[in-house]
CSV table of C-alpha atoms and ligand atoms in Angstrom, one decimal:
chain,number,residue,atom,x,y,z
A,21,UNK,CA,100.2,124.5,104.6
A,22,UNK,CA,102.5,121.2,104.5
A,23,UNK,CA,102.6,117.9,106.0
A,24,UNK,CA,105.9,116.6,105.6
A,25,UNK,CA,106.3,113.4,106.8
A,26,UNK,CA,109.8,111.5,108.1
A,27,UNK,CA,110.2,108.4,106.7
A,28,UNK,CA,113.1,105.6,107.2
A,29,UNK,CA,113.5,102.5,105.1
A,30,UNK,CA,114.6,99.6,107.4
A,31,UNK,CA,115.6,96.0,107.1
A,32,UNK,CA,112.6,93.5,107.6
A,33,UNK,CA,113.5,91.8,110.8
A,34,UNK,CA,110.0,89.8,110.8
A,35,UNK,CA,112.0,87.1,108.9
A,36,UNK,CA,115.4,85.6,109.3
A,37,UNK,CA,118.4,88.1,110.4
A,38,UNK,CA,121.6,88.1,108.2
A,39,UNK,CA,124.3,89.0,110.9
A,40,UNK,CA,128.2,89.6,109.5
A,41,UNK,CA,131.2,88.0,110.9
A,42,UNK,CA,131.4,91.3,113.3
A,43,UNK,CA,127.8,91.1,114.8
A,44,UNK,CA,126.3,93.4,112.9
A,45,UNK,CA,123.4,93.4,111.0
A,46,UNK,CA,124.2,93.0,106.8
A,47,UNK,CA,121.4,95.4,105.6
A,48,UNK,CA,122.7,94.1,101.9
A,49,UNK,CA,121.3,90.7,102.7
A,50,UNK,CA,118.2,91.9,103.8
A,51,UNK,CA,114.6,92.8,102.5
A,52,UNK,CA,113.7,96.5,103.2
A,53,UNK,CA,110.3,97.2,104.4
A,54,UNK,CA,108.9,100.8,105.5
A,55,UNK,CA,109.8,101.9,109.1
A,56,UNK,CA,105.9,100.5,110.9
A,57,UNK,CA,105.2,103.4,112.6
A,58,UNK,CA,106.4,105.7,109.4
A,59,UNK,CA,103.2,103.9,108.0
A,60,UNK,CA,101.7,105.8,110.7
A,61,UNK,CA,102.9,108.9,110.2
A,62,UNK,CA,102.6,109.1,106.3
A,63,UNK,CA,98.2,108.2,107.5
A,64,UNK,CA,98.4,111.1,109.9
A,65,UNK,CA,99.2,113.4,107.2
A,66,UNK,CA,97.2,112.2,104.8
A,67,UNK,CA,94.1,112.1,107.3
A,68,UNK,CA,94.4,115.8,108.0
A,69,UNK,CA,95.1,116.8,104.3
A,70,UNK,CA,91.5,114.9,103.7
A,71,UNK,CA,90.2,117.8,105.7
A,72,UNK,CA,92.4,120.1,104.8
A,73,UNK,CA,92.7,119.8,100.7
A,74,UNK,CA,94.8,122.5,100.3
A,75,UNK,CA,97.7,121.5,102.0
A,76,UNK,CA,100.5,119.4,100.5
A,77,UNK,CA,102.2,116.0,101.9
A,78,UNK,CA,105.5,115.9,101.4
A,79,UNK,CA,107.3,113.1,102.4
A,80,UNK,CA,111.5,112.8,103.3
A,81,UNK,CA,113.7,110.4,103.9
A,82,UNK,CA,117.4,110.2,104.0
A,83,UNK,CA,119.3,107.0,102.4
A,84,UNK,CA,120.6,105.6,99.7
A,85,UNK,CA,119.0,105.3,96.1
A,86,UNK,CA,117.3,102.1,96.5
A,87,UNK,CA,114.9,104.4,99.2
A,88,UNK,CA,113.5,106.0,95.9
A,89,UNK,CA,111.4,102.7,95.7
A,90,UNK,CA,109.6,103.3,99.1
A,91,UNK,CA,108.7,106.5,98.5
A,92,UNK,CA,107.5,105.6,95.1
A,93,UNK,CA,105.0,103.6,97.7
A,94,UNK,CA,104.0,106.5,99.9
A,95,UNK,CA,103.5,108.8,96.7
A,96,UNK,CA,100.7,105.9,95.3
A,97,UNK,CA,99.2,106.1,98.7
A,98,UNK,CA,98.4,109.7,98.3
A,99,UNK,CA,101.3,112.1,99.7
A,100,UNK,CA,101.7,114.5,96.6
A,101,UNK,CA,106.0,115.1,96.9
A,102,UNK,CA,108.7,113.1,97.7
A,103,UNK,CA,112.2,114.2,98.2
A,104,UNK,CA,115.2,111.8,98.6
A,105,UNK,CA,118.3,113.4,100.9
A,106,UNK,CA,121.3,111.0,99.6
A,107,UNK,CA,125.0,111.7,99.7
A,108,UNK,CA,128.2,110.0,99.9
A,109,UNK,CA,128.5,113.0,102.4
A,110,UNK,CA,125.7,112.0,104.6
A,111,UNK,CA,126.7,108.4,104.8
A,112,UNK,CA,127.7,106.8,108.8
A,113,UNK,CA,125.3,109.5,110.5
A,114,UNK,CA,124.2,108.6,114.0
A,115,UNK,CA,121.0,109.7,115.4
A,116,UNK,CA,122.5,113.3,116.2
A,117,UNK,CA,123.8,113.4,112.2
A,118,UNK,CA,120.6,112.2,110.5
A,119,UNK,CA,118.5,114.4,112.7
A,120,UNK,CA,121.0,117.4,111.8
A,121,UNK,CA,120.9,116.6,107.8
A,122,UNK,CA,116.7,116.0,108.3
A,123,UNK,CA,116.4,119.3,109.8
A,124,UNK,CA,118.6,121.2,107.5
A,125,UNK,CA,116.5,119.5,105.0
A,126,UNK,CA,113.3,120.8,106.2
A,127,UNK,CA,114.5,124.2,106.9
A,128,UNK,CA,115.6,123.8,103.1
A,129,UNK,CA,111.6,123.4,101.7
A,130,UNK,CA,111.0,126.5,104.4
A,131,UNK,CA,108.9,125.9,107.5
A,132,UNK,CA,105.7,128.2,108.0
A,133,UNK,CA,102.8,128.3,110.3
A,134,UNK,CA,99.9,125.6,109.6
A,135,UNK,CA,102.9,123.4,109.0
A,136,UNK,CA,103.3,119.8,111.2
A,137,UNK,CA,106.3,117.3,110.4
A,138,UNK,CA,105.5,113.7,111.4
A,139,UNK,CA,107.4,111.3,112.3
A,140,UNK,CA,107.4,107.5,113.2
A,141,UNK,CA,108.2,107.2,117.5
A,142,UNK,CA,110.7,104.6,116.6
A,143,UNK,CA,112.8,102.9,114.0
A,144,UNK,CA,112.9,99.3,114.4
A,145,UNK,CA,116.7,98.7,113.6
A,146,UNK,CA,118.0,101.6,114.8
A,147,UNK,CA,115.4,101.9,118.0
A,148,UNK,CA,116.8,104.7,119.5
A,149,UNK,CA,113.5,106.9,118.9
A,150,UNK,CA,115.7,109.9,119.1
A,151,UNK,CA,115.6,111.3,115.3
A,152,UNK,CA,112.1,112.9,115.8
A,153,UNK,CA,112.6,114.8,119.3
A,154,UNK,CA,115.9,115.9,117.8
A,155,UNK,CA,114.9,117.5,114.2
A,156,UNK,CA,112.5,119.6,116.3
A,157,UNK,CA,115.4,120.6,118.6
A,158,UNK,CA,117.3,121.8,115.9
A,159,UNK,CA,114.6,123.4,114.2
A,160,UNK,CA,113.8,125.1,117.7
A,161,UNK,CA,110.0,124.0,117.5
A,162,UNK,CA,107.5,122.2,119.8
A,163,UNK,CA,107.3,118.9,119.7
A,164,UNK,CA,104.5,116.3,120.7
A,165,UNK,CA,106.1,112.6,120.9
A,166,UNK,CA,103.5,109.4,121.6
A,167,UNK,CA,100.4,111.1,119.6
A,168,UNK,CA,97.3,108.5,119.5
A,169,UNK,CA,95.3,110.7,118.5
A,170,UNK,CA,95.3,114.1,116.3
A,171,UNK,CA,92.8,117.0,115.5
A,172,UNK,CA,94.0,120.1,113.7
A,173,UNK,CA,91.7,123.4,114.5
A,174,UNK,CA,93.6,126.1,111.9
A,175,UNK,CA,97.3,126.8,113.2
A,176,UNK,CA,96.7,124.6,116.6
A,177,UNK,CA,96.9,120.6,116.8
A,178,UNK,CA,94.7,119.4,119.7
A,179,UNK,CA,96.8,115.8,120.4
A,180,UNK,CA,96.1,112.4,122.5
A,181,UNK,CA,99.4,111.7,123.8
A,182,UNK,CA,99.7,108.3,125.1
A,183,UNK,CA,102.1,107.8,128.5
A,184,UNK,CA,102.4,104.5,130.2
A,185,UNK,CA,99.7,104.7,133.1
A,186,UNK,CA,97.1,106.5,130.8
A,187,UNK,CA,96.6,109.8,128.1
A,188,UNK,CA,97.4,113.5,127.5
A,189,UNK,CA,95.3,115.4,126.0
A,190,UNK,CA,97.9,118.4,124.6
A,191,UNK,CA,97.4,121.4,122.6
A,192,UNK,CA,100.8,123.0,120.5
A,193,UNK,CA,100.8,125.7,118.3
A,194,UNK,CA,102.1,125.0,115.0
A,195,UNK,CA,104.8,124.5,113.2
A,196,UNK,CA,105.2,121.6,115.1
A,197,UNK,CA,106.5,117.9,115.0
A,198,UNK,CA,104.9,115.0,116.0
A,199,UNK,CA,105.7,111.4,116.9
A,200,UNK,CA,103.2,108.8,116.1
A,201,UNK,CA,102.2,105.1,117.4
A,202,UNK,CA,100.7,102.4,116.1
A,203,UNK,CA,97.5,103.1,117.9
A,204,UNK,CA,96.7,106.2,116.0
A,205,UNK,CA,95.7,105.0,112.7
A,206,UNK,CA,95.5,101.9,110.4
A,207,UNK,CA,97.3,102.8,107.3
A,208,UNK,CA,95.7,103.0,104.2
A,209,UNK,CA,96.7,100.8,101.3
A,210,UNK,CA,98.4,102.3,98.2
A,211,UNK,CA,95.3,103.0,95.4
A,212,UNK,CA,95.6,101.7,91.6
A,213,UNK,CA,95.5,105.6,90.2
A,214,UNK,CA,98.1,106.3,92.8
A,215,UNK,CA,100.3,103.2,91.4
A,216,UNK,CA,99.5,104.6,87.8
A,217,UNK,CA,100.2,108.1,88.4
A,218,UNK,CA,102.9,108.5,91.0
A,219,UNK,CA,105.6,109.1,88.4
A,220,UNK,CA,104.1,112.3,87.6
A,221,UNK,CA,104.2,113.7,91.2
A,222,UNK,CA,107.5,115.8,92.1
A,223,UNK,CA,110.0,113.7,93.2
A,224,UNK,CA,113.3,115.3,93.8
A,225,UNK,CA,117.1,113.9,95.4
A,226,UNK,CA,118.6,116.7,97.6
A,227,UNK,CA,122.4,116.0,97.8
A,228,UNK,CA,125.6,117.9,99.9
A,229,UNK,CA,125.6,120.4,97.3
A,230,UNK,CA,121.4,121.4,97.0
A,231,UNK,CA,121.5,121.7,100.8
A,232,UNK,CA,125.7,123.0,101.9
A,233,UNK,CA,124.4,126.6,102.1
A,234,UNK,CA,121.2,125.8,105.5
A,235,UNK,CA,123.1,126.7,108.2
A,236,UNK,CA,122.5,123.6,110.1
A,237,UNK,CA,124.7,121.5,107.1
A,238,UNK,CA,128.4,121.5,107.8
A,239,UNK,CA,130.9,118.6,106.9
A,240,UNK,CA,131.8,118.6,110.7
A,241,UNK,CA,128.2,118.2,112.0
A,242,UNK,CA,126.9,115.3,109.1
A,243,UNK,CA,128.1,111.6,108.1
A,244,UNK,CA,130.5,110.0,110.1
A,245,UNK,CA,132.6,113.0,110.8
A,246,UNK,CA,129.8,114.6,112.7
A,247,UNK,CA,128.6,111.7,114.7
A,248,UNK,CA,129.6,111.8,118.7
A,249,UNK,CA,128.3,107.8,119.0
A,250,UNK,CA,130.9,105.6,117.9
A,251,UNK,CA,129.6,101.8,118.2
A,252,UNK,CA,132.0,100.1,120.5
A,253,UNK,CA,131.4,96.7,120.6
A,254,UNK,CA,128.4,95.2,118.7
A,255,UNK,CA,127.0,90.8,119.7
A,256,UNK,CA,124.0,88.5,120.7
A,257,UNK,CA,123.3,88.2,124.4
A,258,UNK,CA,124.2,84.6,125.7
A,259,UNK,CA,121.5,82.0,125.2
A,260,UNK,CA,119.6,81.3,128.3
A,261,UNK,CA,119.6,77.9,129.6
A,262,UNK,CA,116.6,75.8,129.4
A,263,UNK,CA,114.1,77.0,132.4
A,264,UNK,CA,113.6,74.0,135.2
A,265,UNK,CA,109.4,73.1,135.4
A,266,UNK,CA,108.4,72.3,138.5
A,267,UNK,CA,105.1,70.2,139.5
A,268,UNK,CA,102.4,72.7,141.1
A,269,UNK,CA,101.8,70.2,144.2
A,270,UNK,CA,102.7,70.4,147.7
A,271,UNK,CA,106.2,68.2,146.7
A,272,UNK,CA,107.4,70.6,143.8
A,273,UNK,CA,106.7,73.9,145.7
A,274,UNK,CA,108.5,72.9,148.5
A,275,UNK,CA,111.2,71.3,146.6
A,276,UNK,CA,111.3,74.9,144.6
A,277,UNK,CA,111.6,76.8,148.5
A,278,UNK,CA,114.4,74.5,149.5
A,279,UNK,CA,116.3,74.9,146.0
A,280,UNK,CA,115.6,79.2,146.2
A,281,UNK,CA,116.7,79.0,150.3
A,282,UNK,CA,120.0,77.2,149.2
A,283,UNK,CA,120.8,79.6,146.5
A,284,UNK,CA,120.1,82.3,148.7
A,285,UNK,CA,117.5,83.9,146.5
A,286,UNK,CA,115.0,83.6,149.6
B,18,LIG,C1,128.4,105.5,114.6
B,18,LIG,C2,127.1,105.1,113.8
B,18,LIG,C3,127.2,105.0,112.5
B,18,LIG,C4,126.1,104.7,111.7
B,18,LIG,N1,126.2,104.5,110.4
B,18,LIG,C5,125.1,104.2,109.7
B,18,LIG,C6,125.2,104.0,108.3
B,18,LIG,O1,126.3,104.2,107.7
B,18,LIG,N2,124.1,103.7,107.6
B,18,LIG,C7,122.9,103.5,108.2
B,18,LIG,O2,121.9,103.2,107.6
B,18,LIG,N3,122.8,103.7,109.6
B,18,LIG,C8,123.8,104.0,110.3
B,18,LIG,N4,123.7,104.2,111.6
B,18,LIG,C9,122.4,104.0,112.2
B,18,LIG,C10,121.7,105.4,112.1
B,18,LIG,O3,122.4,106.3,112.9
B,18,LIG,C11,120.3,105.3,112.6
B,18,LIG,O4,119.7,104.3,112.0
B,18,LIG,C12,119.6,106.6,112.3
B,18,LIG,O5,120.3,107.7,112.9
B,18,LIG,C13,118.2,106.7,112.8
B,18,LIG,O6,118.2,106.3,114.2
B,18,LIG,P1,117.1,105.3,114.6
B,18,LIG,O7,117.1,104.2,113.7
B,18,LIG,O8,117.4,105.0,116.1
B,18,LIG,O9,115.8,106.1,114.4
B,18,LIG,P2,114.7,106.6,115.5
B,18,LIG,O10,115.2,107.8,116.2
B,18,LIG,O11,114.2,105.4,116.3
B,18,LIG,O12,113.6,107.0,114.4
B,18,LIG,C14,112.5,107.8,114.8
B,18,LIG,C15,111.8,108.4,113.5
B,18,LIG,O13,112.7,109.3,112.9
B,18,LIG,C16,112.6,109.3,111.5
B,18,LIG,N5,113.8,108.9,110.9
B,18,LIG,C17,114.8,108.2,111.4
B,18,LIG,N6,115.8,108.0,110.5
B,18,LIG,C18,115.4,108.5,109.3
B,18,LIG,C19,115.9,108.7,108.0
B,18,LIG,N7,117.1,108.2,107.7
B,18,LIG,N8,115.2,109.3,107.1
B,18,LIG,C20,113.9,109.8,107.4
B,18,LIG,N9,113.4,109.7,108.6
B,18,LIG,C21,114.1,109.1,109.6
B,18,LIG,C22,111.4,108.3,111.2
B,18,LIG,O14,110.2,109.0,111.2
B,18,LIG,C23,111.5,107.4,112.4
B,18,LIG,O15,110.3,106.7,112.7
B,18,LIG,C24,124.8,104.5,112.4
B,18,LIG,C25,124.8,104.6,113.8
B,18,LIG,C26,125.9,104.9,114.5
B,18,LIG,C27,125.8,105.0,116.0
């Protein structure tokens, strides 16, 4: 049985934003944290494999080298493989590319019953939380997105779906993927044998060439070649203007009326 868990390095936006001359974000500039609600998904998997010992956590992400160091991270924390998917080839995918290499990816380390692949709900630079919903598309699995809450009972995942009004409660057979929020776990820290010791867990780089025979990896359908988004135009919404305060008295409310009346609002 296998957890593998989907995880994005991203740009830390709690700081200051480096922004190039053509409004986009310069990622070179920029400190890289772990997606949040990866951090999430990388506790679900480790949660369930507390109960379940046997089974193995392996975590993937696509990017460049520098993402080695993250999942460095994740393997001190207690996930028991990494595997890197980098590639000049791979480079400019949309959501609909990364989603296609991920799942080609994952089809490559084989797929069985038992089996659940996590992922974060969102990306905070990208945002589009598409890449999850996507991979299990392609992988033609079900998929669970919003999960607060997971129990596994043998090849069935009992999950707490969270909607905006309230909660799901869902049952899907597995293989299956899951989205997960904030609200479903705190993640655990890294430990100090995991630090000493995560160089001796497999870590491995899959490239164009260890994945050009899964079916779902063709030059047409990865990198920038294979993406149907194109980003038109890319800038900051206008600064709004300073709001007007208004006294909350009999004068300032009516004052407030007349100004809404005149402006045709009211
Ligand atoms: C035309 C175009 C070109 C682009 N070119 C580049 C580029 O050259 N370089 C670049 O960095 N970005 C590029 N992007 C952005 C890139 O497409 C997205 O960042 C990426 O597809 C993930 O989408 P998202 O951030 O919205 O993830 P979401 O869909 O919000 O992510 C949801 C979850 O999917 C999983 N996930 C997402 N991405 C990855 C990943 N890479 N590895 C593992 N798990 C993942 C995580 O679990 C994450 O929490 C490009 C976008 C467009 C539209």
């Amino acid at each position: 049985m296998k957890y593998i868990v989907c995880v994005k390095q991203v740009p830390d936006t709690s700081g200051k934003v480096a922004v190039k001359e053509d409004g986009t974000m310069d990622r070179s500039k920029m400190a890289t944290i772990i997606n949040p609600d990866d951090l999430n998904a990388v506790e679900a998997a480790l949660s369930l494999k507390d109960k379940n010992p046997d089974a193995k956590v392996v975590v993937v992400s696509m990017g460049p080298p520098p993402a080695a160091g993250m999942l460095h991270e994740i393997l001190a924390m207690g996930a028991d493989e990494a595997v890197l998917v980098s590639g000049r080839e791979f480079g400019g995918s949309d959501t609909f590319a990364t989603s296609q290499i991920l799942a080609g990816a994952i089809s490559h380390m084989g797929i069985e019953d038992g089996d659940v692949i996590f992922c974060g709900r969102q990306a905070i630079d990208g945002d589009t939380a598409q890449v999850g919903p996507q991979i299990a598309e392609k992988l033609g699995i079900p998929q669970v997105s919003y999960a607060a809450d997971i129990e596994q009972n043998g090849n069935i995942l009992k999950v707490k779906r969270a909607l905006e009004d309230g909660y799901m409660s869902i049952e899907v057979n597995t293989p299956c993927l899951i989205t997960c929020i904030k609200e479903l776990n705190t993640p655990r820290y890294m430990t100090v044998n995991g630090i000493l010791e995560f160089d001796k867990k497999p870590y491995t780089v899959y490239d164009f060439e260890t994945l050009k025979d899964e079916p779902l990896i063709e030059l047409d359908t990865i990198g920038l070649k294979g993406s149907p988004t194109n980003v038109y135009k890319s800038f900051s919404p206008p600064v709004k203007g300073a709001g007007k305060m208004i006294e909350a008295n009999e004068e300032g409310i009516s004052a407030m009326v007349k100004e809404l009346a005149e402006k045709h609002i009211i």
